[in-house]
Amino acid sequence: MQRTGFAGADCPVARALDAIGDWWSLLIVRDAFDGLRRFGDFQKNLGIAKGMLTARLRKLVELGVLEQVAASDGSAYQEYVLTKKGHALFPVVVSLRQWGEANLFARGEPHSVLVDAQGERVGQLVLPSKAGRPLAWSDTKVRKVAARKR
Amino acid sequence: MQRTGFAGADCPVARALDAIGDWWSLLIVRDAFDGLRRFGDFQKNLGIAKGMLTARLRKLVELGVLEQVAASDGSAYQEYVLTKKGHALFPVVVSLRQWGEANLFARGEPHSVLVDAQGERVGQLVLPSKAGRPLAWSDTKVRKVAARKR
DNA sequence: TCGAACTGGTCTTAAAATAGGACTAGACAG
DNA sequence: CTGTCTAGTCCTATTTTAAGACCAGTTCGA
């Protein structure tokens, strides 16, 4: 059966997952943040089937997360680069990274880490209140809109 | 073919997506943050097939994101609640929400919003450097470990 | 300048995942 | 005791995925 979609949901989380919540899209975006640009680079680095990659890249371009530009090396080929909307996914990738680091590796198990320009490990993502005070989950709640179709 | 997995990857993003990067898991987690606890509540709210929900809940329990506890209303049934590891997914859900809010709704289109205890809308997630200065994507890079299998 | 190899795909196929619904055992309410 | 609710299991049709064969245009090396 066709996979259920959430494109019309009121909840931004549902819409976001509908757009980029499949098995590959965020890994492609992660690789794009890592500097990968070419079809073949993504394909080799991810080990993804070419047909899948074609479909995913096309969807990400349609969504406006990636755009195709002429290759930077002067060849006749094209490259895929993050748009502004794509760059806005940075916190999503970082939050997944930080959760993974803290919860999916054994103590001492090596993994890649995110560092700043000085090579220092970055801190944890912080959710500030309007006044700038850090908020935990229990300090927040979701204000729903009047129910529509869902 | 069997869906490609990333359980052994060096990259925490890949492992995180392997664990919770399917179409339903994060929506279940979102609903759990929203206070849903019972099988039937998740099923009704998400419109998910029961077989899917059974499989996803089981996987989330195995992962240690959810745990089953005796129902809080004194009945003989069970409930699913977030563990500490599950609560740690809060920034992931929030980052998806904020990206969705900013990029997937037309201007003026209504959507649910995250507010603090005073009902004020929360700010954007911030990634601080070790010293506490906010970092953008371009201020960071990924330090890889010595290449293994992938 | 010619052929070989590279790039960026398309197409086909088999296996696996999903949606949807029928069915069921035990709990609960009247 | 009986009907309904809960939390599932199981089955089937359809879609998605992985994997690889194949292909046209581009670039490279001699």
PDB file of N, CA and C in Angstrom, chain B residues 3-90:
ATOM      1  N   ARG B   3      16.074  -3.617   3.742  1.00  0.00           N
ATOM      2  CA  ARG B   3      16.471  -2.214   3.834  1.00  0.00           C
ATOM      3  C   ARG B   3      17.872  -2.104   4.425  1.00  0.00           C
ATOM      4  N   THR B   4      18.677  -1.250   3.824  1.00  0.00           N
ATOM      5  CA  THR B   4      20.049  -1.064   4.282  1.00  0.00           C
ATOM      6  C   THR B   4      20.075  -0.512   5.716  1.00  0.00           C
ATOM      7  N   GLY B   5      20.960  -1.034   6.537  1.00  0.00           N
ATOM      8  CA  GLY B   5      21.056  -0.558   7.918  1.00  0.00           C
ATOM      9  C   GLY B   5      22.368   0.156   8.173  1.00  0.00           C
ATOM     10  N   PHE B   6      22.423   0.900   9.273  1.00  0.00           N
ATOM     11  CA  PHE B   6      23.634   1.652   9.593  1.00  0.00           C
ATOM     12  C   PHE B   6      24.046   1.454  11.039  1.00  0.00           C
ATOM     13  N   ALA B   7      23.615   0.346  11.606  1.00  0.00           N
ATOM     14  CA  ALA B   7      23.825   0.138  13.031  1.00  0.00           C
ATOM     15  C   ALA B   7      25.302   0.157  13.413  1.00  0.00           C
ATOM     16  N   GLY B   8      26.175  -0.188  12.493  1.00  0.00           N
ATOM     17  CA  GLY B   8      27.595  -0.248  12.838  1.00  0.00           C
ATOM     18  C   GLY B   8      28.395   0.955  12.375  1.00  0.00           C
ATOM     19  N   ALA B   9      27.704   1.976  11.867  1.00  0.00           N
ATOM     20  CA  ALA B   9      28.418   3.123  11.317  1.00  0.00           C
ATOM     21  C   ALA B   9      29.195   3.883  12.389  1.00  0.00           C
ATOM     22  N   ASP B  10      30.247   4.562  11.965  1.00  0.00           N
ATOM     23  CA  ASP B  10      31.006   5.422  12.866  1.00  0.00           C
ATOM     24  C   ASP B  10      30.272   6.725  13.127  1.00  0.00           C
ATOM     25  N   CYS B  11      29.378   7.074  12.197  1.00  0.00           N
ATOM     26  CA  CYS B  11      28.735   8.370  12.288  1.00  0.00           C
ATOM     27  C   CYS B  11      27.486   8.273  13.158  1.00  0.00           C
ATOM     28  N   PRO B  12      27.436   9.076  14.209  1.00  0.00           N
ATOM     29  CA  PRO B  12      26.283   9.027  15.107  1.00  0.00           C
ATOM     30  C   PRO B  12      24.973   9.382  14.412  1.00  0.00           C
ATOM     31  N   VAL B  13      25.057  10.201  13.378  1.00  0.00           N
ATOM     32  CA  VAL B  13      23.833  10.542  12.646  1.00  0.00           C
ATOM     33  C   VAL B  13      23.274   9.293  11.975  1.00  0.00           C
ATOM     34  N   ALA B  14      24.152   8.520  11.362  1.00  0.00           N
ATOM     35  CA  ALA B  14      23.710   7.299  10.694  1.00  0.00           C
ATOM     36  C   ALA B  14      23.119   6.314  11.701  1.00  0.00           C
ATOM     37  N   ARG B  15      23.763   6.159  12.836  1.00  0.00           N
ATOM     38  CA  ARG B  15      23.223   5.227  13.834  1.00  0.00           C
ATOM     39  C   ARG B  15      21.873   5.689  14.356  1.00  0.00           C
ATOM     40  N   ALA B  16      21.769   6.989  14.569  1.00  0.00           N
ATOM     41  CA  ALA B  16      20.504   7.515  15.086  1.00  0.00           C
ATOM     42  C   ALA B  16      19.395   7.269  14.070  1.00  0.00           C
ATOM     43  N   LEU B  17      19.672   7.512  12.814  1.00  0.00           N
ATOM     44  CA  LEU B  17      18.653   7.298  11.793  1.00  0.00           C
ATOM     45  C   LEU B  17      18.328   5.818  11.664  1.00  0.00           C
ATOM     46  N   ASP B  18      19.321   4.975  11.845  1.00  0.00           N
ATOM     47  CA  ASP B  18      19.056   3.545  11.807  1.00  0.00           C
ATOM     48  C   ASP B  18      18.085   3.150  12.916  1.00  0.00           C
ATOM     49  N   ALA B  19      18.240   3.793  14.067  1.00  0.00           N
ATOM     50  CA  ALA B  19      17.418   3.441  15.226  1.00  0.00           C
ATOM     51  C   ALA B  19      15.998   4.012  15.117  1.00  0.00           C
ATOM     52  N   ILE B  20      15.899   5.280  14.809  1.00  0.00           N
ATOM     53  CA  ILE B  20      14.591   5.943  14.892  1.00  0.00           C
ATOM     54  C   ILE B  20      14.227   6.698  13.619  1.00  0.00           C
ATOM     55  N   GLY B  21      14.950   6.409  12.521  1.00  0.00           N
ATOM     56  CA  GLY B  21      14.751   7.192  11.313  1.00  0.00           C
ATOM     57  C   GLY B  21      13.717   6.626  10.366  1.00  0.00           C
ATOM     58  N   ASP B  22      12.784   5.849  10.842  1.00  0.00           N
ATOM     59  CA  ASP B  22      11.753   5.352   9.938  1.00  0.00           C
ATOM     60  C   ASP B  22      10.543   6.289   9.970  1.00  0.00           C
ATOM     61  N   TRP B  23       9.538   5.936   9.181  1.00  0.00           N
ATOM     62  CA  TRP B  23       8.404   6.842   9.006  1.00  0.00           C
ATOM     63  C   TRP B  23       7.587   7.057  10.266  1.00  0.00           C
ATOM     64  N   TRP B  24       7.623   6.126  11.216  1.00  0.00           N
ATOM     65  CA  TRP B  24       6.690   6.226  12.325  1.00  0.00           C
ATOM     66  C   TRP B  24       7.321   6.519  13.679  1.00  0.00           C
ATOM     67  N   SER B  25       8.525   6.059  13.897  1.00  0.00           N
ATOM     68  CA  SER B  25       9.072   6.099  15.255  1.00  0.00           C
ATOM     69  C   SER B  25       9.060   7.494  15.872  1.00  0.00           C
ATOM     70  N   LEU B  26       9.498   8.485  15.128  1.00  0.00           N
ATOM     71  CA  LEU B  26       9.558   9.824  15.723  1.00  0.00           C
ATOM     72  C   LEU B  26       8.173  10.410  15.941  1.00  0.00           C
ATOM     73  N   LEU B  27       7.208   9.971  15.138  1.00  0.00           N
ATOM     74  CA  LEU B  27       5.845  10.459  15.383  1.00  0.00           C
ATOM     75  C   LEU B  27       5.284   9.841  16.652  1.00  0.00           C
ATOM     76  N   ILE B  28       5.629   8.588  16.891  1.00  0.00           N
ATOM     77  CA  ILE B  28       5.213   7.944  18.134  1.00  0.00           C
ATOM     78  C   ILE B  28       5.865   8.661  19.311  1.00  0.00           C
ATOM     79  N   VAL B  29       7.147   8.961  19.164  1.00  0.00           N
ATOM     80  CA  VAL B  29       7.857   9.672  20.232  1.00  0.00           C
ATOM     81  C   VAL B  29       7.239  11.063  20.451  1.00  0.00           C
ATOM     82  N   ARG B  30       6.928  11.731  19.359  1.00  0.00           N
ATOM     83  CA  ARG B  30       6.279  13.047  19.487  1.00  0.00           C
ATOM     84  C   ARG B  30       4.984  12.922  20.280  1.00  0.00           C
ATOM     85  N   ASP B  31       4.182  11.915  19.943  1.00  0.00           N
ATOM     86  CA  ASP B  31       2.926  11.715  20.669  1.00  0.00           C
ATOM     87  C   ASP B  31       3.171  11.369  22.122  1.00  0.00           C
ATOM     88  N   ALA B  32       4.254  10.644  22.382  1.00  0.00           N
ATOM     89  CA  ALA B  32       4.583  10.327  23.769  1.00  0.00           C
ATOM     90  C   ALA B  32       4.939  11.608  24.528  1.00  0.00           C
ATOM     91  N   PHE B  33       5.693  12.502  23.894  1.00  0.00           N
ATOM     92  CA  PHE B  33       5.983  13.801  24.513  1.00  0.00           C
ATOM     93  C   PHE B  33       4.692  14.570  24.763  1.00  0.00           C
ATOM     94  N   ASP B  34       3.722  14.333  23.903  1.00  0.00           N
ATOM     95  CA  ASP B  34       2.432  15.001  24.011  1.00  0.00           C
ATOM     96  C   ASP B  34       1.550  14.403  25.096  1.00  0.00           C
ATOM     97  N   GLY B  35       2.006  13.311  25.688  1.00  0.00           N
ATOM     98  CA  GLY B  35       1.249  12.733  26.781  1.00  0.00           C
ATOM     99  C   GLY B  35       0.507  11.455  26.443  1.00  0.00           C
ATOM    100  N   LEU B  36       0.557  11.011  25.211  1.00  0.00           N
ATOM    101  CA  LEU B  36      -0.122   9.756  24.870  1.00  0.00           C
ATOM    102  C   LEU B  36       0.641   8.583  25.471  1.00  0.00           C
ATOM    103  N   ARG B  37      -0.123   7.570  25.919  1.00  0.00           N
ATOM    104  CA  ARG B  37       0.505   6.449  26.605  1.00  0.00           C
ATOM    105  C   ARG B  37      -0.023   5.092  26.168  1.00  0.00           C
ATOM    106  N   ARG B  38      -1.255   5.057  25.688  1.00  0.00           N
ATOM    107  CA  ARG B  38      -1.862   3.755  25.427  1.00  0.00           C
ATOM    108  C   ARG B  38      -1.803   3.377  23.956  1.00  0.00           C
ATOM    109  N   PHE B  39      -1.702   2.070  23.714  1.00  0.00           N
ATOM    110  CA  PHE B  39      -1.687   1.535  22.359  1.00  0.00           C
ATOM    111  C   PHE B  39      -2.802   2.157  21.512  1.00  0.00           C
ATOM    112  N   GLY B  40      -4.007   2.116  22.052  1.00  0.00           N
ATOM    113  CA  GLY B  40      -5.152   2.618  21.294  1.00  0.00           C
ATOM    114  C   GLY B  40      -5.073   4.111  21.013  1.00  0.00           C
ATOM    115  N   ASP B  41      -4.477   4.860  21.934  1.00  0.00           N
ATOM    116  CA  ASP B  41      -4.342   6.307  21.728  1.00  0.00           C
ATOM    117  C   ASP B  41      -3.402   6.603  20.563  1.00  0.00           C
ATOM    118  N   PHE B  42      -2.271   5.909  20.564  1.00  0.00           N
ATOM    119  CA  PHE B  42      -1.327   6.099  19.453  1.00  0.00           C
ATOM    120  C   PHE B  42      -1.991   5.689  18.139  1.00  0.00           C
ATOM    121  N   GLN B  43      -2.682   4.567  18.188  1.00  0.00           N
ATOM    122  CA  GLN B  43      -3.259   4.053  16.955  1.00  0.00           C
ATOM    123  C   GLN B  43      -4.294   5.023  16.391  1.00  0.00           C
ATOM    124  N   LYS B  44      -5.144   5.525  17.257  1.00  0.00           N
ATOM    125  CA  LYS B  44      -6.172   6.460  16.783  1.00  0.00           C
ATOM    126  C   LYS B  44      -5.559   7.773  16.330  1.00  0.00           C
ATOM    127  N   ASN B  45      -4.635   8.280  17.102  1.00  0.00           N
ATOM    128  CA  ASN B  45      -4.089   9.601  16.780  1.00  0.00           C
ATOM    129  C   ASN B  45      -3.254   9.606  15.501  1.00  0.00           C
ATOM    130  N   LEU B  46      -2.540   8.511  15.261  1.00  0.00           N
ATOM    131  CA  LEU B  46      -1.664   8.472  14.086  1.00  0.00           C
ATOM    132  C   LEU B  46      -2.346   7.868  12.865  1.00  0.00           C
ATOM    133  N   GLY B  47      -3.426   7.094  13.086  1.00  0.00           N
ATOM    134  CA  GLY B  47      -4.035   6.402  11.960  1.00  0.00           C
ATOM    135  C   GLY B  47      -3.132   5.309  11.406  1.00  0.00           C
ATOM    136  N   ILE B  48      -2.239   4.813  12.225  1.00  0.00           N
ATOM    137  CA  ILE B  48      -1.281   3.786  11.817  1.00  0.00           C
ATOM    138  C   ILE B  48      -1.935   2.406  11.877  1.00  0.00           C
ATOM    139  N   ALA B  49      -1.519   1.526  10.975  1.00  0.00           N
ATOM    140  CA  ALA B  49      -2.006   0.144  11.028  1.00  0.00           C
ATOM    141  C   ALA B  49      -1.549  -0.507  12.329  1.00  0.00           C
ATOM    142  N   LYS B  50      -2.406  -1.320  12.900  1.00  0.00           N
ATOM    143  CA  LYS B  50      -2.079  -1.883  14.203  1.00  0.00           C
ATOM    144  C   LYS B  50      -0.834  -2.755  14.176  1.00  0.00           C
ATOM    145  N   GLY B  51      -0.670  -3.482  13.107  1.00  0.00           N
ATOM    146  CA  GLY B  51       0.522  -4.328  13.004  1.00  0.00           C
ATOM    147  C   GLY B  51       1.800  -3.504  13.009  1.00  0.00           C
ATOM    148  N   MET B  52       1.773  -2.400  12.267  1.00  0.00           N
ATOM    149  CA  MET B  52       2.905  -1.462  12.255  1.00  0.00           C
ATOM    150  C   MET B  52       3.176  -0.951  13.654  1.00  0.00           C
ATOM    151  N   LEU B  53       2.112  -0.514  14.305  1.00  0.00           N
ATOM    152  CA  LEU B  53       2.286   0.086  15.629  1.00  0.00           C
ATOM    153  C   LEU B  53       2.873  -0.936  16.596  1.00  0.00           C
ATOM    154  N   THR B  54       2.362  -2.156  16.542  1.00  0.00           N
ATOM    155  CA  THR B  54       2.909  -3.210  17.398  1.00  0.00           C
ATOM    156  C   THR B  54       4.406  -3.353  17.166  1.00  0.00           C
ATOM    157  N   ALA B  55       4.799  -3.427  15.893  1.00  0.00           N
ATOM    158  CA  ALA B  55       6.218  -3.615  15.560  1.00  0.00           C
ATOM    159  C   ALA B  55       7.053  -2.429  16.020  1.00  0.00           C
ATOM    160  N   ARG B  56       6.555  -1.211  15.797  1.00  0.00           N
ATOM    161  CA  ARG B  56       7.321  -0.021  16.160  1.00  0.00           C
ATOM    162  C   ARG B  56       7.460   0.121  17.663  1.00  0.00           C
ATOM    163  N   LEU B  57       6.363  -0.104  18.384  1.00  0.00           N
ATOM    164  CA  LEU B  57       6.442   0.002  19.837  1.00  0.00           C
ATOM    165  C   LEU B  57       7.430  -1.025  20.382  1.00  0.00           C
ATOM    166  N   ARG B  58       7.379  -2.218  19.806  1.00  0.00           N
ATOM    167  CA  ARG B  58       8.287  -3.255  20.291  1.00  0.00           C
ATOM    168  C   ARG B  58       9.732  -2.838  20.064  1.00  0.00           C
ATOM    169  N   LYS B  59       9.990  -2.275  18.881  1.00  0.00           N
ATOM    170  CA  LYS B  59      11.357  -1.857  18.588  1.00  0.00           C
ATOM    171  C   LYS B  59      11.805  -0.718  19.512  1.00  0.00           C
ATOM    172  N   LEU B  60      10.901   0.228  19.747  1.00  0.00           N
ATOM    173  CA  LEU B  60      11.253   1.353  20.611  1.00  0.00           C
ATOM    174  C   LEU B  60      11.499   0.894  22.045  1.00  0.00           C
ATOM    175  N   VAL B  61      10.756  -0.118  22.471  1.00  0.00           N
ATOM    176  CA  VAL B  61      10.991  -0.667  23.807  1.00  0.00           C
ATOM    177  C   VAL B  61      12.333  -1.386  23.846  1.00  0.00           C
ATOM    178  N   GLU B  62      12.611  -2.181  22.819  1.00  0.00           N
ATOM    179  CA  GLU B  62      13.910  -2.860  22.743  1.00  0.00           C
ATOM    180  C   GLU B  62      15.078  -1.873  22.777  1.00  0.00           C
ATOM    181  N   LEU B  63      14.897  -0.771  22.057  1.00  0.00           N
ATOM    182  CA  LEU B  63      15.936   0.255  22.002  1.00  0.00           C
ATOM    183  C   LEU B  63      16.105   0.973  23.330  1.00  0.00           C
ATOM    184  N   GLY B  64      15.089   0.909  24.172  1.00  0.00           N
ATOM    185  CA  GLY B  64      15.149   1.625  25.434  1.00  0.00           C
ATOM    186  C   GLY B  64      14.647   3.055  25.345  1.00  0.00           C
ATOM    187  N   VAL B  65      13.912   3.352  24.282  1.00  0.00           N
ATOM    188  CA  VAL B  65      13.331   4.696  24.140  1.00  0.00           C
ATOM    189  C   VAL B  65      12.003   4.775  24.897  1.00  0.00           C
ATOM    190  N   LEU B  66      11.248   3.698  24.826  1.00  0.00           N
ATOM    191  CA  LEU B  66      10.000   3.602  25.591  1.00  0.00           C
ATOM    192  C   LEU B  66      10.118   2.439  26.574  1.00  0.00           C
ATOM    193  N   GLU B  67       9.295   2.466  27.608  1.00  0.00           N
ATOM    194  CA  GLU B  67       9.162   1.274  28.432  1.00  0.00           C
ATOM    195  C   GLU B  67       7.701   1.055  28.762  1.00  0.00           C
ATOM    196  N   GLN B  68       7.372  -0.219  29.013  1.00  0.00           N
ATOM    197  CA  GLN B  68       5.990  -0.549  29.345  1.00  0.00           C
ATOM    198  C   GLN B  68       5.828  -0.528  30.845  1.00  0.00           C
ATOM    199  N   VAL B  69       4.794   0.154  31.280  1.00  0.00           N
ATOM    200  CA  VAL B  69       4.503   0.188  32.711  1.00  0.00           C
ATOM    201  C   VAL B  69       3.024  -0.141  32.911  1.00  0.00           C
ATOM    202  N   ALA B  70       2.665  -0.512  34.128  1.00  0.00           N
ATOM    203  CA  ALA B  70       1.260  -0.790  34.420  1.00  0.00           C
ATOM    204  C   ALA B  70       0.456   0.491  34.232  1.00  0.00           C
ATOM    205  N   ALA B  71      -0.760   0.354  33.755  1.00  0.00           N
ATOM    206  CA  ALA B  71      -1.584   1.518  33.462  1.00  0.00           C
ATOM    207  C   ALA B  71      -1.799   2.366  34.705  1.00  0.00           C
ATOM    208  N   SER B  72      -1.788   3.678  34.491  1.00  0.00           N
ATOM    209  CA  SER B  72      -1.903   4.599  35.610  1.00  0.00           C
ATOM    210  C   SER B  72      -3.343   4.688  36.137  1.00  0.00           C
ATOM    211  N   ASP B  73      -4.304   4.142  35.380  1.00  0.00           N
ATOM    212  CA  ASP B  73      -5.703   4.258  35.819  1.00  0.00           C
ATOM    213  C   ASP B  73      -6.145   3.036  36.627  1.00  0.00           C
ATOM    214  N   GLY B  74      -5.210   2.173  36.996  1.00  0.00           N
ATOM    215  CA  GLY B  74      -5.553   1.042  37.825  1.00  0.00           C
ATOM    216  C   GLY B  74      -6.087  -0.165  37.065  1.00  0.00           C
ATOM    217  N   SER B  75      -6.326  -0.035  35.765  1.00  0.00           N
ATOM    218  CA  SER B  75      -6.807  -1.167  34.990  1.00  0.00           C
ATOM    219  C   SER B  75      -5.677  -2.171  34.793  1.00  0.00           C
ATOM    220  N   ALA B  76      -6.001  -3.303  34.209  1.00  0.00           N
ATOM    221  CA  ALA B  76      -5.000  -4.354  34.036  1.00  0.00           C
ATOM    222  C   ALA B  76      -4.121  -4.120  32.810  1.00  0.00           C
ATOM    223  N   TYR B  77      -4.359  -3.026  32.085  1.00  0.00           N
ATOM    224  CA  TYR B  77      -3.619  -2.799  30.851  1.00  0.00           C
ATOM    225  C   TYR B  77      -2.238  -2.179  31.108  1.00  0.00           C
ATOM    226  N   GLN B  78      -1.508  -2.067  30.012  1.00  0.00           N
ATOM    227  CA  GLN B  78      -0.151  -1.517  30.092  1.00  0.00           C
ATOM    228  C   GLN B  78      -0.106  -0.162  29.391  1.00  0.00           C
ATOM    229  N   GLU B  79       0.903   0.625  29.717  1.00  0.00           N
ATOM    230  CA  GLU B  79       1.109   1.876  29.012  1.00  0.00           C
ATOM    231  C   GLU B  79       2.555   1.973  28.568  1.00  0.00           C
ATOM    232  N   TYR B  80       2.778   2.802  27.565  1.00  0.00           N
ATOM    233  CA  TYR B  80       4.126   3.021  27.049  1.00  0.00           C
ATOM    234  C   TYR B  80       4.556   4.417  27.443  1.00  0.00           C
ATOM    235  N   VAL B  81       5.671   4.533  28.142  1.00  0.00           N
ATOM    236  CA  VAL B  81       6.157   5.864  28.528  1.00  0.00           C
ATOM    237  C   VAL B  81       7.616   6.031  28.119  1.00  0.00           C
ATOM    238  N   LEU B  82       8.011   7.278  27.917  1.00  0.00           N
ATOM    239  CA  LEU B  82       9.382   7.581  27.521  1.00  0.00           C
ATOM    240  C   LEU B  82      10.351   7.281  28.659  1.00  0.00           C
ATOM    241  N   THR B  83      11.469   6.688  28.319  1.00  0.00           N
ATOM    242  CA  THR B  83      12.559   6.510  29.271  1.00  0.00           C
ATOM    243  C   THR B  83      13.422   7.771  29.233  1.00  0.00           C
ATOM    244  N   LYS B  84      14.513   7.757  29.970  1.00  0.00           N
ATOM    245  CA  LYS B  84      15.469   8.852  29.918  1.00  0.00           C
ATOM    246  C   LYS B  84      16.027   9.014  28.498  1.00  0.00           C
ATOM    247  N   LYS B  85      16.361   7.885  27.897  1.00  0.00           N
ATOM    248  CA  LYS B  85      16.853   7.882  26.518  1.00  0.00           C
ATOM    249  C   LYS B  85      15.806   8.458  25.566  1.00  0.00           C
ATOM    250  N   GLY B  86      14.553   8.161  25.846  1.00  0.00           N
ATOM    251  CA  GLY B  86      13.475   8.721  25.044  1.00  0.00           C
ATOM    252  C   GLY B  86      13.357  10.224  25.228  1.00  0.00           C
ATOM    253  N   HIS B  87      13.425  10.677  26.465  1.00  0.00           N
ATOM    254  CA  HIS B  87      13.357  12.122  26.716  1.00  0.00           C
ATOM    255  C   HIS B  87      14.492  12.871  26.040  1.00  0.00           C
ATOM    256  N   ALA B  88      15.617  12.167  25.878  1.00  0.00           N
ATOM    257  CA  ALA B  88      16.774  12.798  25.237  1.00  0.00           C
ATOM    258  C   ALA B  88      16.508  13.110  23.765  1.00  0.00           C
ATOM    259  N   LEU B  89      15.434  12.563  23.233  1.00  0.00           N
ATOM    260  CA  LEU B  89      15.090  12.868  21.837  1.00  0.00           C
ATOM    261  C   LEU B  89      14.384  14.212  21.692  1.00  0.00           C
ATOM    262  N   PHE B  90      14.145  14.882  22.796  1.00  0.00           N
ATOM    263  CA  PHE B  90      13.419  16.154  22.728  1.00  0.00           C
ATOM    264  C   PHE B  90      14.025  17.134  21.719  1.00  0.00           C
TER     265      PHE B  90
END
